[in-house]
CSV table of C-alpha atoms and ligand atoms in Angstrom, one decimal:
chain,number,residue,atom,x,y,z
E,1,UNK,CA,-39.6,0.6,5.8
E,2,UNK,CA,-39.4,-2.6,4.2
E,3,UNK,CA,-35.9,-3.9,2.6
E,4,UNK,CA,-36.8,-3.3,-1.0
E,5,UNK,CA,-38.2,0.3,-0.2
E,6,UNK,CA,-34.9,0.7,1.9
E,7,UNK,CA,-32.5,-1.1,-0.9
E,8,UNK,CA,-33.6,1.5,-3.2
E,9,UNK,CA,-33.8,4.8,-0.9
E,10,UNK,CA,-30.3,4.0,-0.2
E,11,UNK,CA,-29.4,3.8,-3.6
E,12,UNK,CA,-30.8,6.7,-4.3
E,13,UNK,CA,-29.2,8.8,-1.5
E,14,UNK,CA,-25.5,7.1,-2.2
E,15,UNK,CA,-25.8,8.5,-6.2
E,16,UNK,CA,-27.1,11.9,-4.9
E,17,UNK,CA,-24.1,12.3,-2.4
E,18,UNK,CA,-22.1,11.5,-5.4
E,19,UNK,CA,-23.7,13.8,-7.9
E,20,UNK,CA,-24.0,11.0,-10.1
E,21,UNK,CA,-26.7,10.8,-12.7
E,22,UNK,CA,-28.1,7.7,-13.3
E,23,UNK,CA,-25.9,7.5,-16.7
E,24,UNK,CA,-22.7,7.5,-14.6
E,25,UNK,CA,-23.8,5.0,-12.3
E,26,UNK,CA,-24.7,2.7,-15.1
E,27,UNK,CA,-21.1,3.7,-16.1
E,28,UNK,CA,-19.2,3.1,-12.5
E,29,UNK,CA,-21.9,-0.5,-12.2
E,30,UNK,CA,-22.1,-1.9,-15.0
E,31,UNK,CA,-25.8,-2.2,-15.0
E,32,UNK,CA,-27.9,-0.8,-16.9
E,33,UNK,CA,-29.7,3.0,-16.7
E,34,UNK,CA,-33.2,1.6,-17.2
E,35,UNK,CA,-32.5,-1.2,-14.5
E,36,UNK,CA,-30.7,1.5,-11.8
E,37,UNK,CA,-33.9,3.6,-12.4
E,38,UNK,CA,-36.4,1.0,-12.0
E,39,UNK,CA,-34.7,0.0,-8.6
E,40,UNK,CA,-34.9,3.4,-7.4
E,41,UNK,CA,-38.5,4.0,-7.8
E,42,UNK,CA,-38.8,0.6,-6.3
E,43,UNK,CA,-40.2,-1.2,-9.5
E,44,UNK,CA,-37.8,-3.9,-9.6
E,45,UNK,CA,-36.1,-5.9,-7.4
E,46,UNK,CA,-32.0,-6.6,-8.5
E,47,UNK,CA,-30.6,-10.1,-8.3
E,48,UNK,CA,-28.2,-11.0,-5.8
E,49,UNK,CA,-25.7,-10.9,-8.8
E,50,UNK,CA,-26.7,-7.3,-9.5
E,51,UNK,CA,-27.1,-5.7,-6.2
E,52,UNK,CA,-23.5,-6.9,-5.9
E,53,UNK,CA,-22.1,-5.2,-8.9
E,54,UNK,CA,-24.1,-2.3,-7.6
E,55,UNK,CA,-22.3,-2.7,-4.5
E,56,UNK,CA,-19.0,-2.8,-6.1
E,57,UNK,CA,-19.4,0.1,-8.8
E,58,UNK,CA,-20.3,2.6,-5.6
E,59,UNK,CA,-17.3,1.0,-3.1
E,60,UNK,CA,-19.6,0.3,-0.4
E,61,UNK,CA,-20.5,-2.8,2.0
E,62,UNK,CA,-22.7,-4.9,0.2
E,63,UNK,CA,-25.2,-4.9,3.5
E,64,UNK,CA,-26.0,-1.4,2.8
E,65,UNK,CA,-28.8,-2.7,0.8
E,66,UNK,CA,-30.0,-5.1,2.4
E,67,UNK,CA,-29.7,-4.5,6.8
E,68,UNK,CA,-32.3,-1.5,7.0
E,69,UNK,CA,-31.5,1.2,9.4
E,70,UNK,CA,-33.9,-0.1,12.1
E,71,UNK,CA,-31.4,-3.1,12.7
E,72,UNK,CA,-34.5,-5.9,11.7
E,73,UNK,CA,-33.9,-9.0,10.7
E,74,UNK,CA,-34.5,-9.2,7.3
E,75,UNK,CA,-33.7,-11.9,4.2
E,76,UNK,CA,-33.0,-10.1,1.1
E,77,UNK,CA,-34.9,-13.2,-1.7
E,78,UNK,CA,-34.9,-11.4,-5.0
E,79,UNK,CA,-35.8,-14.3,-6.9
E,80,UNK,CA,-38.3,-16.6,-4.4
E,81,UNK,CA,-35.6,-18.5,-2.7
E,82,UNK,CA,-33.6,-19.1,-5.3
E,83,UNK,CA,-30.3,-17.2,-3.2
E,84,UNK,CA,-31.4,-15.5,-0.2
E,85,UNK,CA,-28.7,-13.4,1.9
E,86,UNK,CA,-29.6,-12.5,5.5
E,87,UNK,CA,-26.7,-10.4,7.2
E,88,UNK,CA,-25.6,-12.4,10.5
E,89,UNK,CA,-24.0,-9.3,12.3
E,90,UNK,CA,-24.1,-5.6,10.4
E,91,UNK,CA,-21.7,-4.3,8.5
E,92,UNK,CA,-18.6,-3.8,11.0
E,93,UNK,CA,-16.6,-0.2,10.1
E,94,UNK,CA,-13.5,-1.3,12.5
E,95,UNK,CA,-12.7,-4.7,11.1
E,96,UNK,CA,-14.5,-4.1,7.3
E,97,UNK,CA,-16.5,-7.0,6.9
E,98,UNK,CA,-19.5,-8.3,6.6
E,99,UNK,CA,-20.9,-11.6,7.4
E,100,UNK,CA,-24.0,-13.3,5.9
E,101,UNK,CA,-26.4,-16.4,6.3
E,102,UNK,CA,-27.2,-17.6,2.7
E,103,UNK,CA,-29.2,-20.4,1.4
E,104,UNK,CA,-29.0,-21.4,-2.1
E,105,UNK,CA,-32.2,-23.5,-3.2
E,106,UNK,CA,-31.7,-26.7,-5.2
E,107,UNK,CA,-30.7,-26.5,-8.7
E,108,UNK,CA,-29.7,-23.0,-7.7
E,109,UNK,CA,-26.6,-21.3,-9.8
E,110,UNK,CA,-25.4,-17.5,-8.6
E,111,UNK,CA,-22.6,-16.3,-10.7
E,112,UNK,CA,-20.9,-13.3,-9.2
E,113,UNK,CA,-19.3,-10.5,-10.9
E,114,UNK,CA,-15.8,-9.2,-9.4
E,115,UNK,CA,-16.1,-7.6,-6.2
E,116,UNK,CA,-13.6,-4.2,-5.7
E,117,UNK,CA,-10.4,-4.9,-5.7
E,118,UNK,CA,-8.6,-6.7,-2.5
E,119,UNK,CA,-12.0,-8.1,-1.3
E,120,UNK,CA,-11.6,-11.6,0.3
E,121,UNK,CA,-14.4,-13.8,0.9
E,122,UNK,CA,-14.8,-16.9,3.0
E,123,UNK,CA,-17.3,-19.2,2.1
E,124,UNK,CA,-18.2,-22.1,4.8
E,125,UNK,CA,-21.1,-24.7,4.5
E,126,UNK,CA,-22.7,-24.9,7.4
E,127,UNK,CA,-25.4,-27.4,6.6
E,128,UNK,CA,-25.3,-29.4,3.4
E,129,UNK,CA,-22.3,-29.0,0.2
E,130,UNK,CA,-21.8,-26.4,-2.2
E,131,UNK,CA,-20.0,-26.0,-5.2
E,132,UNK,CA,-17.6,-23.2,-5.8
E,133,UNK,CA,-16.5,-22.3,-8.6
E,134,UNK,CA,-12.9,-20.3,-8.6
E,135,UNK,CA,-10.5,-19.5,-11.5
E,136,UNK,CA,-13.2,-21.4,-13.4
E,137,UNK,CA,-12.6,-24.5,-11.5
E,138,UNK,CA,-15.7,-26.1,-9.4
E,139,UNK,CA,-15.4,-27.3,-6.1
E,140,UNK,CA,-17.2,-29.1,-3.9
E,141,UNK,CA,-17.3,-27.4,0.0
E,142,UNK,CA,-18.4,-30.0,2.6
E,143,UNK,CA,-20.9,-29.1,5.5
E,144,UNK,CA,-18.4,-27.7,7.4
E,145,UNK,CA,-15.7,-26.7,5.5
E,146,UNK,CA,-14.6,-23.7,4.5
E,147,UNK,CA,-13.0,-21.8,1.7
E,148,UNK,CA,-11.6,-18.4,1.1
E,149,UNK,CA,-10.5,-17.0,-2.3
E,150,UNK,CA,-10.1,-13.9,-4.2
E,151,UNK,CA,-13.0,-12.2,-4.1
E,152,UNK,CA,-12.0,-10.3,-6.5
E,153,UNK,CA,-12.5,-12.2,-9.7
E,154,UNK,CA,-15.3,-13.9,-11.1
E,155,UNK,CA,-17.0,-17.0,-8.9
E,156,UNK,CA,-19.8,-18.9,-8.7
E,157,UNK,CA,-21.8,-20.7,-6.6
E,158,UNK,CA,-23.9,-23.7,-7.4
E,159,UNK,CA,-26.1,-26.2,-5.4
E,160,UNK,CA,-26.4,-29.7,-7.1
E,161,UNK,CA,-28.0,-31.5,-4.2
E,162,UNK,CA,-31.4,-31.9,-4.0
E,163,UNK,CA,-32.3,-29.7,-1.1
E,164,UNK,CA,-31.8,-26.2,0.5
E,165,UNK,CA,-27.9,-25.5,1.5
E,166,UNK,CA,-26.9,-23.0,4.4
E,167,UNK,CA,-23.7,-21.2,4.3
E,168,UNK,CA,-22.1,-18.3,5.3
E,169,UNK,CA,-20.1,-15.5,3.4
E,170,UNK,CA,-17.6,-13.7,5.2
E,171,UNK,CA,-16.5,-10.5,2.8
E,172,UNK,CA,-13.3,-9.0,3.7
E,173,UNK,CA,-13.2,-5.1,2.3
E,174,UNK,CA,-9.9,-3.4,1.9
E,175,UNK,CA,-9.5,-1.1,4.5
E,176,UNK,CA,-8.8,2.0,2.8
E,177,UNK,CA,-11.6,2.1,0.5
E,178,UNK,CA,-14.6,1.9,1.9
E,179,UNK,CA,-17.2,4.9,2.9
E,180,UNK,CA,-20.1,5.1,5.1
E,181,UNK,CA,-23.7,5.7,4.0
E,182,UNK,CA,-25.2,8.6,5.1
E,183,UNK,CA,-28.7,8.4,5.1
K,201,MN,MN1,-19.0,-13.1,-3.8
């Protein structure tokens, strides 16, 4: 099963186990019917932004989507390369986090709607800068800096260098929130 047949059977099976039509997961998402209903008959491929805000409207780990059940190693690139998100370790149910390898091509802007509420994220550059932007405010994060903020307000990341940056994204979920996927 490839990761876009897999991003949208598992969408699929998580609004089933809700008995949601697609109407109230446009509603709990924020994104729209005729989108939600393309990804599920695999027709079109969500943004990063989107997937997220999919993620978020359903309360699960965002690696749901995109680490199919198999365990492979897969890059999730929506857009060619624009943002690509690769999960480093699977979604871990004890310590609720996940942890991704992301590169951001250059040029490259990914704004991101609020994650659920409590979510902390830690961003760290691991080769090259990014910019951040939280509270509206842009940043610059060094190759090997870090930075954690409130994940769950409105940020943005941006690359303005001239080639391919590699960070990581650590999301923290609250603890007493999140479900498993059956499925
Ligand atoms: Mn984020």
């Amino acid at each position: 099963m490839n990761i876009a047949h897999h991003l949208a059977t598992t969408l699929k099976t998580l609004r089933q186990q809700r008995e949601w039509s697609l109407s109230k997961l446009a509603e709990e998402t924020g994104v729209s019917k005729a989108m939600l209903g393309q990804i599920e008959r695999h027709e079109s491929s969500p943004t990063i932004a989107t997937l997220w805000k999919i993620a978020t409207g359903l309360n699960v780990p965002f690696s749901l989507f995109i680490t199919p059940p198999e365990g492979e190693e897969t890059a999730y690139d929506p857009q060619q390369q624009a943002m690509v998100v690769t999960p480093v370790f699977p979604w871990d149910p004890v310590l609720h986090y996940d942890h991704f390898a992301i590169t951001l091509a250059p040029g490259a802007v990914s704004e991101s709607t609020p994650h659920e509420d409590g979510v902390i994220e830690h961003v760290v550059a691991i080769n090259g800068t990014l910019d951040m932007c939280i509270d509206g405010q842009w940043q610059p994060v060094s190759e090997g800096e870090g930075l954690r903020f409130a994940g769950d307000k409105p940020h943005a990341y941006r690359n303005s260098t001239d080639r391919t940056v590699l960070f990581h994204s650590l999301i923290h979920y609250p603890q007493n929130k999140k479900e498993k996927a059956a499925g």
